[in-house]
Amino acid sequence: MAEDSDQEKTEEPTSKRLEDARKKGQIARSRELNTFAMLMVSAALFLMQGGAIGKGLLNMMRAEFQMSRATIFDPHSIILHFKQAMIDGLMMISPFLALTVLVAIVAPISLGGWIFSWDAITPKLEKMDPIKGIPRLFAMRGWIEMLKALLKILLIFAVSVALYRSNINELLSLGAEPMEQSIAHSLKIIGMCFLLLSASLVVIAMIDVPYQLWDHSKKLKMTLQEIKDEHKESEGSPEVKGRQRRMQMDMAQNRMMAEVPKADVIVTNPSHYAVALRYDQNSNSAPRLIAKGVDLIAAQIRNVAIGAEVPLVASPPLARALYYSTEIDKEIPQGLYLAVAQILAYVYQLKAAQANDWRVPSLPADINVPDEFKQG
């Protein structure tokens, strides 16, 4: 097993490996893509609904700051006003929250698809061990996450500085505007800055998504020995498969032997081959081969037939022809109709002679087997 552990994981994961990993919740995910999608949608919605939200806030402040003296000193009224203010605020931002939640669900599905795994959410004590967590801090993945975080900070800082310089004069002029216009104007500036800051994160997402796909594929790569072991596990070991084949053969042979007593005649070689035939005179079908065998199986067929008083007829060329040309539970080929008909006619005469104490007929000497059916 030491050699196996030294092998490099150079092979692409098999479908079983991918399916097992998916069941455990191990799929490619990009937190940067999720963050980017949520921020972009939130910024776009804020930009479109910012004016309406601003007007709603202004109306709420007017309503709450214009209470009468009796209302102010009534504890129950204060609670009702606070409750109504909370309801109005939630109603204003509910579309914003609903769309954000929807994006938080859809964004991860876009990369790895929908999956739910108990194994993924089950707490693992080994992951909570600080001693075991130290090596992960200095692993390659830890360094990459740190570089992404630094890049994100630098990117947001640079974009923030650029937005500050481009909007500083406009922000300073807000104080000279009427209150309603100032609130709407400031919300528009905030929404645009929010949108541009969120859009800048596309750079991080474009780096993170290919990396996560590559890292996920790398984790699932397999060694040649792992592929062999998986194939052996899924297909079964040669010993198990051999045992299954023997059991199947035994079951098939037992079923075949159970059909021998139902035969009309057993055509033999006489010692090496045995073929059991059954013919239904009330149907238009040809005689059917219901059992066949060579050597030991042929001897078993003969013994069962003798015990069931099924006639045995020795015809070596015909026995070999039937054995090689016809599968079990199949009709005999057309080329052997005449030869089998001669055998069946002899059997029917033999049964009639035994029942009526007549003279036993002799087996036809001219049973003709066509050349294409003759075997050695």
Short mmCIF file of C-alpha atoms in Angstrom, two decimals:
data_model
loop_
_atom_site.label_atom_id
_atom_site.label_comp_id
_atom_site.label_asym_id
_atom_site.label_seq_id
_atom_site.Cartn_x
_atom_site.Cartn_y
_atom_site.Cartn_z
CA MET A 1 0.00 0.00 0.00
CA ALA A 2 3.01 2.27 0.38
CA GLU A 3 3.47 2.23 -3.37
CA ASP A 4 -0.16 3.22 -3.87
CA SER A 5 0.15 6.25 -1.60
CA ASP A 6 3.22 7.44 -3.55
CA GLN A 7 1.39 7.45 -6.87
CA GLU A 8 0.54 10.86 -8.32
CA LYS A 9 -3.11 11.72 -8.82
CA THR A 10 -2.99 12.30 -12.55
CA GLU A 11 -6.24 10.68 -13.69
CA GLU A 12 -9.54 12.49 -14.15
CA PRO A 13 -12.18 11.51 -11.57
CA THR A 14 -14.60 8.76 -12.56
CA SER A 15 -18.35 9.29 -12.62
CA LYS A 16 -18.65 7.33 -9.36
CA ARG A 17 -16.04 9.54 -7.68
CA LEU A 18 -17.90 12.66 -8.83
CA GLU A 19 -21.23 11.26 -7.64
CA ASP A 20 -19.81 10.29 -4.23
CA ALA A 21 -18.27 13.75 -3.82
CA ARG A 22 -21.57 15.37 -4.74
CA LYS A 23 -23.42 13.29 -2.15
CA LYS A 24 -20.95 14.58 0.46
CA GLY A 25 -21.56 18.17 -0.65
CA GLN A 26 -18.13 18.49 -2.29
CA ILE A 27 -18.84 20.67 -5.31
CA ALA A 28 -17.20 23.75 -6.80
CA ARG A 29 -18.36 26.92 -5.06
CA SER A 30 -17.12 30.51 -5.34
CA ARG A 31 -17.86 32.87 -2.47
CA GLU A 32 -16.53 35.74 -4.55
CA LEU A 33 -19.09 35.03 -7.28
CA ASN A 34 -21.89 34.93 -4.70
CA THR A 35 -20.72 38.18 -3.11
CA PHE A 36 -20.41 39.90 -6.49
CA ALA A 37 -23.89 38.79 -7.60
CA MET A 38 -25.57 39.86 -4.35
CA LEU A 39 -23.85 43.25 -4.28
CA MET A 40 -24.59 43.98 -7.94
CA VAL A 41 -28.28 43.14 -7.60
CA SER A 42 -28.53 45.08 -4.34
CA ALA A 43 -26.83 48.11 -5.87
CA ALA A 44 -28.99 48.04 -8.99
CA LEU A 45 -32.17 47.73 -6.92
CA PHE A 46 -30.99 50.49 -4.58
CA LEU A 47 -30.28 52.74 -7.56
CA MET A 48 -33.76 52.11 -9.02
CA GLN A 49 -35.66 52.30 -5.74
CA GLY A 50 -33.48 54.82 -3.91
CA GLY A 51 -35.76 57.76 -4.67
CA ALA A 52 -38.85 55.92 -3.49
CA ILE A 53 -37.07 54.77 -0.33
CA GLY A 54 -35.94 58.34 0.35
CA LYS A 55 -39.45 59.71 -0.02
CA GLY A 56 -40.79 56.97 2.21
CA LEU A 57 -38.25 57.78 4.91
CA LEU A 58 -39.08 61.47 4.65
CA ASN A 59 -42.81 60.77 5.05
CA MET A 60 -42.11 58.50 8.03
CA MET A 61 -40.08 61.22 9.74
CA ARG A 62 -42.76 63.82 9.12
CA ALA A 63 -45.43 61.54 10.53
CA GLU A 64 -43.44 60.56 13.60
CA PHE A 65 -42.13 64.06 14.39
CA GLN A 66 -45.56 65.74 14.21
CA MET A 67 -47.28 63.94 17.09
CA SER A 68 -49.53 65.82 19.45
CA ARG A 69 -48.72 66.37 23.13
CA ALA A 70 -51.39 63.86 24.21
CA THR A 71 -49.93 61.21 21.92
CA ILE A 72 -46.39 61.82 23.19
CA PHE A 73 -47.40 61.31 26.83
CA ASP A 74 -49.56 58.26 26.11
CA PRO A 75 -47.39 55.08 26.50
CA HIS A 76 -49.75 53.01 24.41
CA SER A 77 -49.70 55.52 21.54
CA ILE A 78 -45.91 55.58 21.47
CA ILE A 79 -45.84 51.79 21.14
CA LEU A 80 -48.42 51.88 18.34
CA HIS A 81 -46.47 54.58 16.48
CA PHE A 82 -43.25 52.60 16.84
CA LYS A 83 -44.97 49.44 15.60
CA GLN A 84 -46.41 51.25 12.59
CA ALA A 85 -43.01 52.78 11.80
CA MET A 86 -41.42 49.31 11.85
CA ILE A 87 -44.13 47.94 9.54
CA ASP A 88 -43.76 50.84 7.11
CA GLY A 89 -39.98 50.47 7.08
CA LEU A 90 -40.18 46.72 6.40
CA MET A 91 -42.70 47.27 3.63
CA MET A 92 -40.35 49.72 1.95
CA ILE A 93 -37.33 47.44 1.99
CA SER A 94 -39.16 44.10 1.57
CA PRO A 95 -38.64 43.96 -2.26
CA PHE A 96 -34.98 44.72 -1.65
CA LEU A 97 -34.65 41.95 0.94
CA ALA A 98 -36.67 39.41 -1.09
CA LEU A 99 -34.55 39.88 -4.22
CA THR A 100 -31.35 39.71 -2.17
CA VAL A 101 -32.41 36.40 -0.63
CA LEU A 102 -33.34 35.06 -4.08
CA VAL A 103 -29.91 35.98 -5.48
CA ALA A 104 -28.22 34.40 -2.45
CA ILE A 105 -29.94 31.12 -3.38
CA VAL A 106 -29.57 31.28 -7.16
CA ALA A 107 -25.94 32.49 -7.38
CA PRO A 108 -24.36 29.34 -5.85
CA ILE A 109 -26.57 27.10 -8.03
CA SER A 110 -25.22 28.76 -11.18
CA LEU A 111 -21.77 27.28 -10.57
CA GLY A 112 -22.21 23.91 -8.88
CA GLY A 113 -25.93 23.24 -9.19
CA TRP A 114 -28.46 22.59 -6.46
CA ILE A 115 -27.47 20.10 -3.77
CA PHE A 116 -28.35 19.35 -0.15
CA SER A 117 -26.11 17.11 1.91
CA TRP A 118 -26.38 16.26 5.61
CA ASP A 119 -22.72 15.27 5.51
CA ALA A 120 -21.71 18.80 4.51
CA ILE A 121 -23.57 20.47 7.39
CA THR A 122 -22.68 17.90 10.05
CA PRO A 123 -20.18 19.43 12.54
CA LYS A 124 -16.75 17.82 12.38
CA LEU A 125 -14.70 18.04 15.57
CA GLU A 126 -11.39 17.66 13.73
CA LYS A 127 -12.06 20.93 11.89
CA MET A 128 -12.47 22.68 15.27
CA ASP A 129 -9.11 21.49 16.56
CA PRO A 130 -6.78 24.58 16.65
CA ILE A 131 -3.68 22.42 16.47
CA LYS A 132 -4.82 20.75 13.26
CA GLY A 133 -5.96 24.11 11.91
CA ILE A 134 -2.49 25.68 12.06
CA PRO A 135 -1.11 23.77 9.02
CA ARG A 136 -4.15 24.91 6.99
CA LEU A 137 -3.19 28.54 7.65
CA PHE A 138 0.14 28.03 5.91
CA ALA A 139 -1.14 25.74 3.14
CA MET A 140 -1.32 26.88 -0.47
CA ARG A 141 -5.06 27.46 -0.23
CA GLY A 142 -4.53 29.73 2.80
CA TRP A 143 -1.99 31.85 0.90
CA ILE A 144 -4.31 32.14 -2.07
CA GLU A 145 -7.21 33.25 0.12
CA MET A 146 -4.96 35.84 1.74
CA LEU A 147 -3.85 37.16 -1.67
CA LYS A 148 -7.49 37.40 -2.77
CA ALA A 149 -8.37 39.35 0.37
CA LEU A 150 -5.46 41.77 -0.17
CA LEU A 151 -6.38 42.21 -3.82
CA LYS A 152 -9.97 42.89 -2.85
CA ILE A 153 -8.92 45.52 -0.30
CA LEU A 154 -6.60 47.27 -2.76
CA LEU A 155 -9.20 47.17 -5.53
CA ILE A 156 -12.01 48.58 -3.37
CA PHE A 157 -9.65 51.22 -1.96
CA ALA A 158 -8.56 52.35 -5.44
CA VAL A 159 -12.14 52.50 -6.74
CA SER A 160 -13.29 54.31 -3.58
CA VAL A 161 -10.59 56.96 -3.99
CA ALA A 162 -11.53 57.43 -7.63
CA LEU A 163 -15.22 57.76 -6.77
CA TYR A 164 -14.47 60.19 -3.94
CA ARG A 165 -12.45 62.46 -6.21
CA SER A 166 -15.09 62.43 -8.93
CA ASN A 167 -18.04 63.09 -6.59
CA ILE A 168 -16.54 65.34 -3.89
CA ASN A 169 -17.84 68.60 -5.39
CA GLU A 170 -21.30 67.14 -5.91
CA LEU A 171 -21.38 65.87 -2.31
CA LEU A 172 -20.35 69.27 -0.93
CA SER A 173 -23.13 70.99 -2.88
CA LEU A 174 -25.86 68.86 -1.26
CA GLY A 175 -26.09 71.26 1.68
CA ALA A 176 -27.30 74.08 -0.58
CA GLU A 177 -30.21 72.06 -1.97
CA PRO A 178 -33.73 71.76 -0.49
CA MET A 179 -34.10 68.86 1.93
CA GLU A 180 -36.25 66.62 -0.27
CA GLN A 181 -34.06 67.22 -3.30
CA SER A 182 -30.91 66.75 -1.22
CA ILE A 183 -32.06 63.39 0.15
CA ALA A 184 -33.00 62.10 -3.32
CA HIS A 185 -29.74 63.43 -4.79
CA SER A 186 -27.57 61.90 -2.05
CA LEU A 187 -29.30 58.53 -2.42
CA LYS A 188 -28.62 58.63 -6.15
CA ILE A 189 -24.93 59.32 -5.56
CA ILE A 190 -24.73 56.57 -2.94
CA GLY A 191 -26.48 54.13 -5.27
CA MET A 192 -24.15 54.90 -8.18
CA CYS A 193 -21.05 54.56 -5.99
CA PHE A 194 -22.44 51.33 -4.54
CA LEU A 195 -23.00 49.98 -8.06
CA LEU A 196 -19.51 50.91 -9.29
CA LEU A 197 -17.85 49.47 -6.18
CA SER A 198 -19.80 46.23 -6.63
CA ALA A 199 -18.97 46.09 -10.33
CA SER A 200 -15.26 46.33 -9.53
CA LEU A 201 -15.49 42.98 -7.74
CA VAL A 202 -16.04 41.27 -11.10
CA VAL A 203 -12.23 41.15 -11.35
CA ILE A 204 -12.04 39.06 -8.17
CA ALA A 205 -14.90 36.82 -9.30
CA MET A 206 -13.25 36.23 -12.71
CA ILE A 207 -10.11 35.06 -10.92
CA ASP A 208 -11.86 33.02 -8.24
CA VAL A 209 -14.32 31.03 -10.40
CA PRO A 210 -11.68 29.35 -12.65
CA TYR A 211 -9.50 28.75 -9.60
CA GLN A 212 -12.33 27.05 -7.67
CA LEU A 213 -13.17 24.84 -10.66
CA TRP A 214 -9.51 23.88 -11.07
CA ASP A 215 -9.03 23.30 -7.33
CA HIS A 216 -12.18 21.15 -7.12
CA SER A 217 -11.06 19.05 -10.08
CA LYS A 218 -7.56 18.70 -8.59
CA LYS A 219 -8.95 17.46 -5.26
CA LEU A 220 -10.96 14.74 -6.99
CA LYS A 221 -8.18 13.49 -9.26
CA MET A 222 -7.31 9.83 -8.78
CA THR A 223 -4.32 7.55 -9.03
CA LEU A 224 -4.32 4.59 -11.38
CA GLN A 225 -4.53 2.28 -8.38
CA GLU A 226 -7.60 4.10 -7.06
CA ILE A 227 -9.32 3.66 -10.42
CA LYS A 228 -8.47 -0.04 -10.42
CA ASP A 229 -9.73 -0.46 -6.85
CA GLU A 230 -12.95 1.38 -7.66
CA HIS A 231 -13.50 -0.75 -10.73
CA LYS A 232 -12.89 -3.89 -8.71
CA GLU A 233 -15.27 -2.68 -6.00
CA SER A 234 -18.05 -1.77 -8.44
CA GLU A 235 -17.68 -4.83 -10.65
CA GLY A 236 -16.86 -7.27 -7.88
CA SER A 237 -13.72 -9.36 -7.40
CA PRO A 238 -13.03 -12.22 -9.87
CA GLU A 239 -13.67 -14.73 -7.08
CA VAL A 240 -17.11 -13.27 -6.32
CA LYS A 241 -18.03 -13.04 -10.00
CA GLY A 242 -16.89 -16.62 -10.54
CA ARG A 243 -19.00 -17.77 -7.60
CA GLN A 244 -22.00 -15.88 -8.99
CA ARG A 245 -21.53 -17.46 -12.42
CA ARG A 246 -21.36 -20.93 -10.87
CA MET A 247 -24.54 -20.28 -8.90
CA GLN A 248 -26.29 -19.03 -12.02
CA MET A 249 -25.15 -22.08 -13.96
CA ASP A 250 -26.34 -24.39 -11.19
CA MET A 251 -29.74 -22.70 -11.08
CA ALA A 252 -30.08 -22.88 -14.87
CA GLN A 253 -29.06 -26.54 -14.84
CA ASN A 254 -31.58 -27.35 -12.10
CA ARG A 255 -34.35 -25.64 -14.08
CA MET A 256 -33.30 -27.57 -17.18
CA MET A 257 -33.31 -30.89 -15.34
CA ALA A 258 -36.82 -30.13 -14.05
CA GLU A 259 -38.00 -29.98 -17.68
CA VAL A 260 -36.54 -33.35 -18.70
CA PRO A 261 -39.50 -35.45 -17.40
CA LYS A 262 -41.79 -33.39 -19.66
CA ALA A 263 -39.84 -34.38 -22.80
CA ASP A 264 -41.22 -36.71 -25.49
CA VAL A 265 -37.82 -38.18 -26.35
CA ILE A 266 -34.15 -37.98 -25.43
CA VAL A 267 -31.83 -38.18 -28.45
CA THR A 268 -28.41 -39.48 -27.38
CA ASN A 269 -24.97 -40.06 -28.84
CA PRO A 270 -25.39 -42.49 -26.90
CA SER A 271 -22.87 -41.63 -24.14
CA HIS A 272 -21.42 -38.16 -24.84
CA TYR A 273 -24.46 -36.10 -25.91
CA ALA A 274 -28.07 -35.98 -24.75
CA VAL A 275 -30.81 -33.73 -26.12
CA ALA A 276 -34.39 -33.58 -24.77
CA LEU A 277 -37.17 -32.67 -27.21
CA ARG A 278 -40.82 -31.85 -26.59
CA TYR A 279 -43.51 -31.55 -29.24
CA ASP A 280 -47.02 -30.16 -28.74
CA GLN A 281 -49.23 -31.85 -31.33
CA ASN A 282 -52.04 -29.36 -30.71
CA SER A 283 -49.99 -26.34 -31.80
CA ASN A 284 -48.46 -25.29 -35.09
CA SER A 285 -45.02 -24.79 -33.59
CA ALA A 286 -42.01 -27.00 -34.30
CA PRO A 287 -40.52 -29.37 -31.71
CA ARG A 288 -38.69 -27.50 -28.94
CA LEU A 289 -35.36 -28.35 -27.32
CA ILE A 290 -35.86 -28.23 -23.54
CA ALA A 291 -32.55 -29.66 -22.27
CA LYS A 292 -29.13 -30.59 -23.56
CA GLY A 293 -25.73 -31.54 -22.25
CA VAL A 294 -22.48 -33.41 -22.80
CA ASP A 295 -20.64 -35.97 -20.70
CA LEU A 296 -21.71 -35.60 -17.01
CA ILE A 297 -24.72 -33.40 -17.76
CA ALA A 298 -25.73 -35.78 -20.55
CA ALA A 299 -25.54 -38.66 -18.07
CA GLN A 300 -27.75 -36.72 -15.61
CA ILE A 301 -30.31 -36.07 -18.38
CA ARG A 302 -30.39 -39.78 -19.25
CA ASN A 303 -30.78 -40.77 -15.58
CA VAL A 304 -33.66 -38.34 -15.03
CA ALA A 305 -35.29 -39.49 -18.27
CA ILE A 306 -35.04 -43.18 -17.28
CA GLY A 307 -36.60 -42.39 -13.91
CA ALA A 308 -39.45 -40.53 -15.64
CA GLU A 309 -39.82 -43.27 -18.31
CA VAL A 310 -38.98 -40.89 -21.15
CA PRO A 311 -37.78 -42.86 -24.24
CA LEU A 312 -34.07 -42.67 -25.11
CA VAL A 313 -33.20 -42.92 -28.80
CA ALA A 314 -29.60 -43.28 -29.92
CA SER A 315 -28.85 -41.22 -33.03
CA PRO A 316 -25.32 -39.78 -32.79
CA PRO A 317 -25.39 -37.49 -35.88
CA LEU A 318 -28.78 -36.03 -34.94
CA ALA A 319 -27.85 -35.62 -31.26
CA ARG A 320 -24.72 -33.64 -32.18
CA ALA A 321 -26.61 -31.58 -34.78
CA LEU A 322 -29.34 -30.64 -32.31
CA TYR A 323 -26.85 -29.84 -29.56
CA TYR A 324 -24.84 -27.39 -31.66
CA SER A 325 -27.67 -25.84 -33.71
CA THR A 326 -30.38 -25.20 -31.10
CA GLU A 327 -30.40 -23.29 -27.83
CA ILE A 328 -32.40 -24.38 -24.81
CA ASP A 329 -36.13 -23.55 -24.99
CA LYS A 330 -35.87 -22.79 -28.74
CA GLU A 331 -37.51 -24.51 -31.70
CA ILE A 332 -35.33 -26.80 -33.79
CA PRO A 333 -34.14 -25.43 -37.17
CA GLN A 334 -36.18 -26.21 -40.27
CA GLY A 335 -33.40 -28.30 -41.77
CA LEU A 336 -33.82 -30.91 -38.98
CA TYR A 337 -37.63 -31.20 -39.20
CA LEU A 338 -37.57 -34.46 -41.22
CA ALA A 339 -34.98 -36.20 -39.02
CA VAL A 340 -36.79 -35.23 -35.80
CA ALA A 341 -40.14 -36.24 -37.32
CA GLN A 342 -38.74 -39.73 -37.96
CA ILE A 343 -37.60 -39.96 -34.33
CA LEU A 344 -40.96 -38.75 -32.96
CA ALA A 345 -42.89 -41.14 -35.24
CA TYR A 346 -40.77 -44.01 -33.93
CA VAL A 347 -41.42 -42.91 -30.31
CA TYR A 348 -45.19 -42.72 -30.84
CA GLN A 349 -45.15 -46.22 -32.42
CA LEU A 350 -43.06 -47.48 -29.52
CA LYS A 351 -45.49 -46.09 -26.93
CA ALA A 352 -48.47 -47.58 -28.79
CA ALA A 353 -46.75 -50.98 -29.02
CA GLN A 354 -45.97 -50.96 -25.29
CA ALA A 355 -49.53 -49.97 -24.40
CA ASN A 356 -51.14 -52.64 -26.61
CA ASP A 357 -48.50 -55.35 -26.25
CA TRP A 358 -47.65 -55.16 -29.94
CA ARG A 359 -44.38 -56.00 -31.56
CA VAL A 360 -41.73 -53.37 -30.78
CA PRO A 361 -40.95 -51.35 -33.94
CA SER A 362 -37.40 -50.94 -35.15
CA LEU A 363 -35.62 -47.57 -35.25
CA PRO A 364 -35.41 -46.12 -38.77
CA ALA A 365 -31.98 -46.69 -40.21
CA ASP A 366 -32.12 -43.88 -42.73
CA ILE A 367 -32.35 -40.81 -40.42
CA ASN A 368 -30.91 -38.12 -42.67
CA VAL A 369 -29.07 -35.15 -41.15
CA PRO A 370 -28.24 -32.40 -43.70
CA ASP A 371 -24.54 -31.81 -44.27
CA GLU A 372 -24.66 -28.23 -42.88
CA PHE A 373 -25.76 -29.62 -39.49
CA LYS A 374 -23.25 -32.43 -39.23
CA GLN A 375 -20.60 -32.03 -36.56
CA GLY A 376 -17.31 -33.88 -36.77
#
